[in-house]
PDB file of C-alpha atoms in Angstrom:
ATOM      1  CA  MET A   1     -53.309 103.860 303.528  1.00 91.00           C
ATOM      2  CA  ILE A   2     -51.705 101.674 301.545  1.00 93.00           C
ATOM      3  CA  TRP A   3     -49.959 102.745 297.452  1.00 93.00           C
ATOM      4  CA  LEU A   4     -49.029 100.369 295.160  1.00 96.00           C
ATOM      5  CA  GLY A   5     -46.573 102.166 292.771  1.00 91.00           C
ATOM      6  CA  GLY A   6     -46.288 100.911 289.505  1.00 86.00           C
ATOM      7  CA  GLY A   7     -42.748  98.612 288.778  1.00 87.00           C
ATOM      8  CA  TYR A   8     -42.949  95.248 285.629  1.00 90.00           C
ATOM      9  CA  PRO A   9     -45.757  92.825 287.712  1.00 93.00           C
ATOM     10  CA  GLU A  10     -45.486  90.720 284.766  1.00 93.00           C
ATOM     11  CA  LEU A  11     -41.417  90.027 285.664  1.00 93.00           C
ATOM     12  CA  TYR A  12     -42.438  88.359 288.917  1.00 95.00           C
ATOM     13  CA  ALA A  13     -46.315  87.379 288.363  1.00 96.00           C
ATOM     14  CA  ALA A  14     -45.664  83.532 289.142  1.00 97.00           C
ATOM     15  CA  ASP A  15     -44.360  84.860 292.696  1.00 97.00           C
ATOM     16  CA  LEU A  16     -47.185  87.838 293.453  1.00 97.00           C
ATOM     17  CA  ALA A  17     -49.784  85.001 292.081  1.00 98.00           C
ATOM     18  CA  ALA A  18     -47.791  82.488 295.146  1.00 98.00           C
ATOM     19  CA  ASN A  19     -47.873  85.204 297.855  1.00 98.00           C
ATOM     20  CA  THR A  20     -51.109  83.476 299.104  1.00 97.00           C
ATOM     21  CA  VAL A  21     -50.470  86.090 302.440  1.00 98.00           C
ATOM     22  CA  MET A  22     -50.026  89.570 300.678  1.00 97.00           C
ATOM     23  CA  LEU A  23     -52.850  88.900 298.237  1.00 98.00           C
ATOM     24  CA  LYS A  24     -54.875  87.936 301.315  1.00 98.00           C
ATOM     25  CA  HIS A  25     -54.047  90.867 303.238  1.00 97.00           C
ATOM     26  CA  LEU A  26     -54.620  92.870 300.535  1.00 97.00           C
ATOM     27  CA  ARG A  27     -58.586  91.811 299.934  1.00 98.00           C
ATOM     28  CA  ALA A  28     -58.673  91.703 303.949  1.00 97.00           C
ATOM     29  CA  ALA A  29     -57.861  95.572 303.523  1.00 96.00           C
ATOM     30  CA  HIS A  30     -59.724  96.438 300.814  1.00 97.00           C
ATOM     31  CA  GLN A  31     -63.194  94.920 302.732  1.00 96.00           C
ATOM     32  CA  ARG A  32     -62.520  96.897 305.669  1.00 94.00           C
ATOM     33  CA  GLY A  33     -62.529  99.892 303.743  1.00 94.00           C
ATOM     34  CA  VAL A  34     -59.299 100.485 303.843  1.00 95.00           C
ATOM     35  CA  ALA A  35     -57.836 103.315 301.258  1.00 94.00           C
ATOM     36  CA  ILE A  36     -56.127 101.758 298.431  1.00 96.00           C
ATOM     37  CA  TYR A  37     -53.811 103.899 295.199  1.00 95.00           C
ATOM     38  CA  ALA A  38     -52.756 101.890 292.990  1.00 97.00           C
ATOM     39  CA  GLU A  39     -50.602 103.072 289.137  1.00 95.00           C
ATOM     40  CA  CYS A  40     -49.821 101.312 286.099  1.00 92.00           C
ATOM     41  CA  GLY A  41     -48.133  98.023 287.714  1.00 94.00           C
ATOM     42  CA  GLY A  42     -50.272  97.899 290.901  1.00 96.00           C
ATOM     43  CA  LEU A  43     -53.380  98.369 289.521  1.00 97.00           C
ATOM     44  CA  MET A  44     -52.332  94.933 287.584  1.00 96.00           C
ATOM     45  CA  TYR A  45     -51.273  93.937 290.905  1.00 98.00           C
ATOM     46  CA  LEU A  46     -54.970  94.027 292.129  1.00 98.00           C
ATOM     47  CA  GLY A  47     -56.808  92.724 288.947  1.00 98.00           C
ATOM     48  CA  SER A  48     -58.378  89.456 289.177  1.00 98.00           C
ATOM     49  CA  THR A  49     -55.625  88.045 286.342  1.00 98.00           C
ATOM     50  CA  LEU A  50     -52.814  88.797 284.895  1.00 97.00           C
ATOM     51  CA  GLU A  51     -51.861  86.803 281.447  1.00 97.00           C
ATOM     52  CA  ASP A  52     -47.452  87.225 281.032  1.00 94.00           C
ATOM     53  CA  SER A  53     -46.100  87.727 277.540  1.00 92.00           C
ATOM     54  CA  GLY A  54     -46.268  84.029 276.960  1.00 94.00           C
ATOM     55  CA  GLY A  55     -49.363  83.464 277.462  1.00 95.00           C
ATOM     56  CA  GLU A  56     -49.526  81.975 281.434  1.00 96.00           C
ATOM     57  CA  ILE A  57     -52.429  83.168 283.194  1.00 98.00           C
ATOM     58  CA  HIS A  58     -51.883  84.663 286.292  1.00 98.00           C
ATOM     59  CA  GLN A  59     -54.383  85.023 289.069  1.00 98.00           C
ATOM     60  CA  MET A  60     -54.172  88.458 291.332  1.00 98.00           C
ATOM     61  CA  ALA A  61     -56.155  90.018 293.732  1.00 98.00           C
ATOM     62  CA  ASN A  62     -59.102  89.825 292.019  1.00 98.00           C
ATOM     63  CA  ILE A  63     -60.447  93.705 293.478  1.00 98.00           C
ATOM     64  CA  ILE A  64     -60.118  95.378 290.254  1.00 98.00           C
ATOM     65  CA  PRO A  65     -62.623  92.916 288.209  1.00 98.00           C
ATOM     66  CA  GLY A  66     -60.604  92.753 285.144  1.00 98.00           C
ATOM     67  CA  HIS A  67     -57.589  91.126 283.474  1.00 97.00           C
ATOM     68  CA  SER A  68     -54.560  92.489 282.442  1.00 96.00           C
ATOM     69  CA  LYS A  69     -52.624  91.225 279.347  1.00 96.00           C
ATOM     70  CA  MET A  70     -49.116  92.047 278.010  1.00 91.00           C
ATOM     71  CA  GLY A  71     -48.982  93.115 274.826  1.00 88.00           C
ATOM     72  CA  LYS A  72     -45.492  93.276 272.615  1.00 88.00           C
ATOM     73  CA  ARG A  73     -45.517  97.071 271.558  1.00 87.00           C
ATOM     74  CA  LEU A  74     -45.657  99.709 273.364  1.00 78.00           C
ATOM     75  CA  THR A  75     -49.595 100.652 274.416  1.00 80.00           C
ATOM     76  CA  ARG A  76     -49.272 104.363 275.861  1.00 82.00           C
ATOM     77  CA  PHE A  77     -46.821 106.612 276.556  1.00 84.00           C
ATOM     78  CA  GLY A  78     -46.649 109.925 277.665  1.00 79.00           C
ATOM     79  CA  TYR A  79     -48.036 113.201 279.468  1.00 89.00           C
ATOM     80  CA  CYS A  80     -51.789 112.551 279.943  1.00 92.00           C
ATOM     81  CA  GLU A  81     -54.823 114.385 281.776  1.00 93.00           C
ATOM     82  CA  ALA A  82     -57.715 112.976 283.465  1.00 94.00           C
ATOM     83  CA  GLN A  83     -61.005 113.907 284.454  1.00 96.00           C
ATOM     84  CA  ALA A  84     -62.785 112.300 287.337  1.00 96.00           C
ATOM     85  CA  MET A  85     -66.647 110.868 285.848  1.00 97.00           C
ATOM     86  CA  GLN A  86     -67.849 110.227 289.603  1.00 95.00           C
ATOM     87  CA  PRO A  87     -66.275 110.613 292.670  1.00 93.00           C
ATOM     88  CA  THR A  88     -62.697 108.190 292.877  1.00 92.00           C
ATOM     89  CA  LEU A  89     -60.191 108.052 295.388  1.00 90.00           C
ATOM     90  CA  LEU A  90     -58.002 110.980 293.957  1.00 90.00           C
ATOM     91  CA  ALA A  91     -60.804 113.547 292.274  1.00 92.00           C
ATOM     92  CA  ALA A  92     -63.941 114.653 292.429  1.00 93.00           C
ATOM     93  CA  PRO A  93     -66.069 114.711 290.173  1.00 96.00           C
ATOM     94  CA  GLY A  94     -64.945 117.396 286.667  1.00 96.00           C
ATOM     95  CA  GLU A  95     -61.649 117.787 288.612  1.00 94.00           C
ATOM     96  CA  ILE A  96     -58.527 117.353 286.547  1.00 93.00           C
ATOM     97  CA  VAL A  97     -55.556 115.112 287.346  1.00 93.00           C
ATOM     98  CA  ARG A  98     -52.469 114.650 285.446  1.00 91.00           C
ATOM     99  CA  GLY A  99     -49.136 112.565 285.041  1.00 90.00           C
ATOM    100  CA  HIS A 100     -47.981 110.202 282.585  1.00 78.00           C
ATOM    101  CA  GLU A 101     -48.450 106.550 281.629  1.00 85.00           C
ATOM    102  CA  PHE A 102     -46.043 104.038 280.309  1.00 85.00           C
ATOM    103  CA  HIS A 103     -47.272 100.688 279.668  1.00 82.00           C
ATOM    104  CA  TYR A 104     -47.128  96.868 277.594  1.00 86.00           C
ATOM    105  CA  SER A 105     -50.023  96.038 278.487  1.00 90.00           C
ATOM    106  CA  ASP A 106     -53.869  96.087 278.158  1.00 90.00           C
ATOM    107  CA  PHE A 107     -56.144  96.281 280.979  1.00 94.00           C
ATOM    108  CA  ILE A 108     -59.181  94.518 280.116  1.00 96.00           C
ATOM    109  CA  PRO A 109     -62.241  95.580 282.563  1.00 96.00           C
ATOM    110  CA  GLU A 110     -64.869  94.157 284.066  1.00 96.00           C
ATOM    111  CA  THR A 111     -66.924  97.732 285.225  1.00 96.00           C
ATOM    112  CA  PRO A 112     -66.555 100.833 284.062  1.00 97.00           C
ATOM    113  CA  ALA A 113     -64.287 103.183 284.123  1.00 97.00           C
ATOM    114  CA  VAL A 114     -64.070 106.013 286.320  1.00 97.00           C
ATOM    115  CA  MET A 115     -61.823 108.754 284.352  1.00 96.00           C
ATOM    116  CA  ALA A 116     -62.472 110.619 281.054  1.00 96.00           C
ATOM    117  CA  CYS A 117     -58.317 110.754 280.003  1.00 95.00           C
ATOM    118  CA  ARG A 118     -56.721 112.842 276.722  1.00 95.00           C
ATOM    119  CA  LYS A 119     -53.460 113.197 275.801  1.00 93.00           C
ATOM    120  CA  VAL A 120     -53.182 117.583 275.307  1.00 90.00           C
ATOM    121  CA  ARG A 121     -50.195 118.975 272.917  1.00 90.00           C
ATOM    122  CA  ASP A 122     -50.329 122.815 271.942  1.00 92.00           C
ATOM    123  CA  GLY A 123     -54.013 122.701 273.366  1.00 90.00           C
ATOM    124  CA  ARG A 124     -55.550 120.221 270.649  1.00 93.00           C
ATOM    125  CA  VAL A 125     -56.441 116.969 271.477  1.00 92.00           C
ATOM    126  CA  LEU A 126     -54.637 114.099 270.062  1.00 91.00           C
ATOM    127  CA  GLN A 127     -56.256 110.824 272.305  1.00 91.00           C
ATOM    128  CA  GLU A 128     -58.817 110.512 274.375  1.00 93.00           C
ATOM    129  CA  TRP A 129     -60.233 107.316 276.382  1.00 93.00           C
ATOM    130  CA  THR A 130     -61.123 106.188 279.963  1.00 94.00           C
ATOM    131  CA  GLY A 131     -59.786 104.575 282.778  1.00 95.00           C
ATOM    132  CA  GLY A 132     -59.300 104.409 286.238  1.00 96.00           C
ATOM    133  CA  TRP A 133     -61.210 101.954 288.180  1.00 98.00           C
ATOM    134  CA  GLN A 134     -62.702 101.841 291.627  1.00 96.00           C
ATOM    135  CA  THR A 135     -64.419  99.693 293.964  1.00 95.00           C
ATOM    136  CA  GLY A 136     -65.043 100.962 297.106  1.00 93.00           C
ATOM    137  CA  ASN A 137     -62.264 103.170 299.093  1.00 93.00           C
ATOM    138  CA  THR A 138     -59.202 101.175 295.946  1.00 96.00           C
ATOM    139  CA  PHE A 139     -59.051 103.440 293.453  1.00 95.00           C
ATOM    140  CA  ALA A 140     -56.144 102.021 290.294  1.00 97.00           C
ATOM    141  CA  SER A 141     -55.414 103.161 286.463  1.00 95.00           C
ATOM    142  CA  TYR A 142     -52.488 103.455 284.446  1.00 92.00           C
ATOM    143  CA  LEU A 143     -51.500 106.491 285.538  1.00 91.00           C
ATOM    144  CA  HIS A 144     -48.729 107.490 287.410  1.00 90.00           C
ATOM    145  CA  VAL A 145     -50.002 110.886 288.666  1.00 89.00           C
ATOM    146  CA  HIS A 146     -46.683 114.149 290.860  1.00 83.00           C
ATOM    147  CA  PHE A 147     -49.308 114.738 294.625  1.00 82.00           C
ATOM    148  CA  ALA A 148     -47.413 118.311 294.038  1.00 84.00           C
ATOM    149  CA  GLN A 149     -49.075 119.130 290.917  1.00 82.00           C
ATOM    150  CA  ARG A 150     -52.289 119.086 292.753  1.00 82.00           C
ATOM    151  CA  PRO A 151     -52.348 118.454 296.543  1.00 82.00           C
ATOM    152  CA  GLU A 152     -55.502 118.576 296.419  1.00 85.00           C
ATOM    153  CA  MET A 153     -55.392 114.738 295.522  1.00 82.00           C
ATOM    154  CA  LEU A 154     -53.524 113.530 298.350  1.00 82.00           C
ATOM    155  CA  GLN A 155     -56.481 115.780 300.569  1.00 85.00           C
ATOM    156  CA  HIS A 156     -59.403 113.548 298.484  1.00 82.00           C
ATOM    157  CA  TRP A 157     -56.641 110.454 299.607  1.00 85.00           C
ATOM    158  CA  LEU A 158     -56.136 111.234 302.764  1.00 84.00           C
ATOM    159  CA  ALA A 159     -60.267 112.010 303.927  1.00 85.00           C
ATOM    160  CA  ALA A 160     -61.327 108.460 302.858  1.00 83.00           C
ATOM    161  CA  ALA A 161     -58.675 106.903 304.842  1.00 82.00           C
ATOM    162  CA  ARG A 162     -60.082 109.116 307.728  1.00 84.00           C
ATOM    163  CA  ARG A 163     -63.644 107.835 307.157  1.00 81.00           C
ATOM    164  CA  VAL A 164     -62.690 104.059 307.842  1.00 72.00           C
ATOM    165  CA  LEU A 165     -60.760 104.892 311.185  1.00 66.00           C
TER     166      LEU A 165
END
């Protein structure tokens, strides 16, 4: 199992791109079916490329096909929920996971999203979008989840990890 958390990869994009040994090992783990979970900055790292705020494009892991592009304004902020539209590393179809998003980047995917996301306040849906991408046993999204709020998420992840052993 590999967990790539959030952070600010755009600040270290050149260094991350230059760390070809790490990228090679991540790709190899993905090819072997290792269960990889990435959130926010981890999504950007697993994407194909990352365009920093200066417009420079950096090669990333190319595991989740798509391009991250930094913006100057906050793209999404706050608590939201995501409902799996197909089996994912964290949830079965129809299951809901909750967390928060906080990012200045956009991810322009080359494959369809696997989660239907929404921001709900006082029973009202304020925003809806799709997000979260799964390739093989690798799942990445902007959503920062808290596993204690729904322990079944961890059970899904552990089950995926056990299938590789």
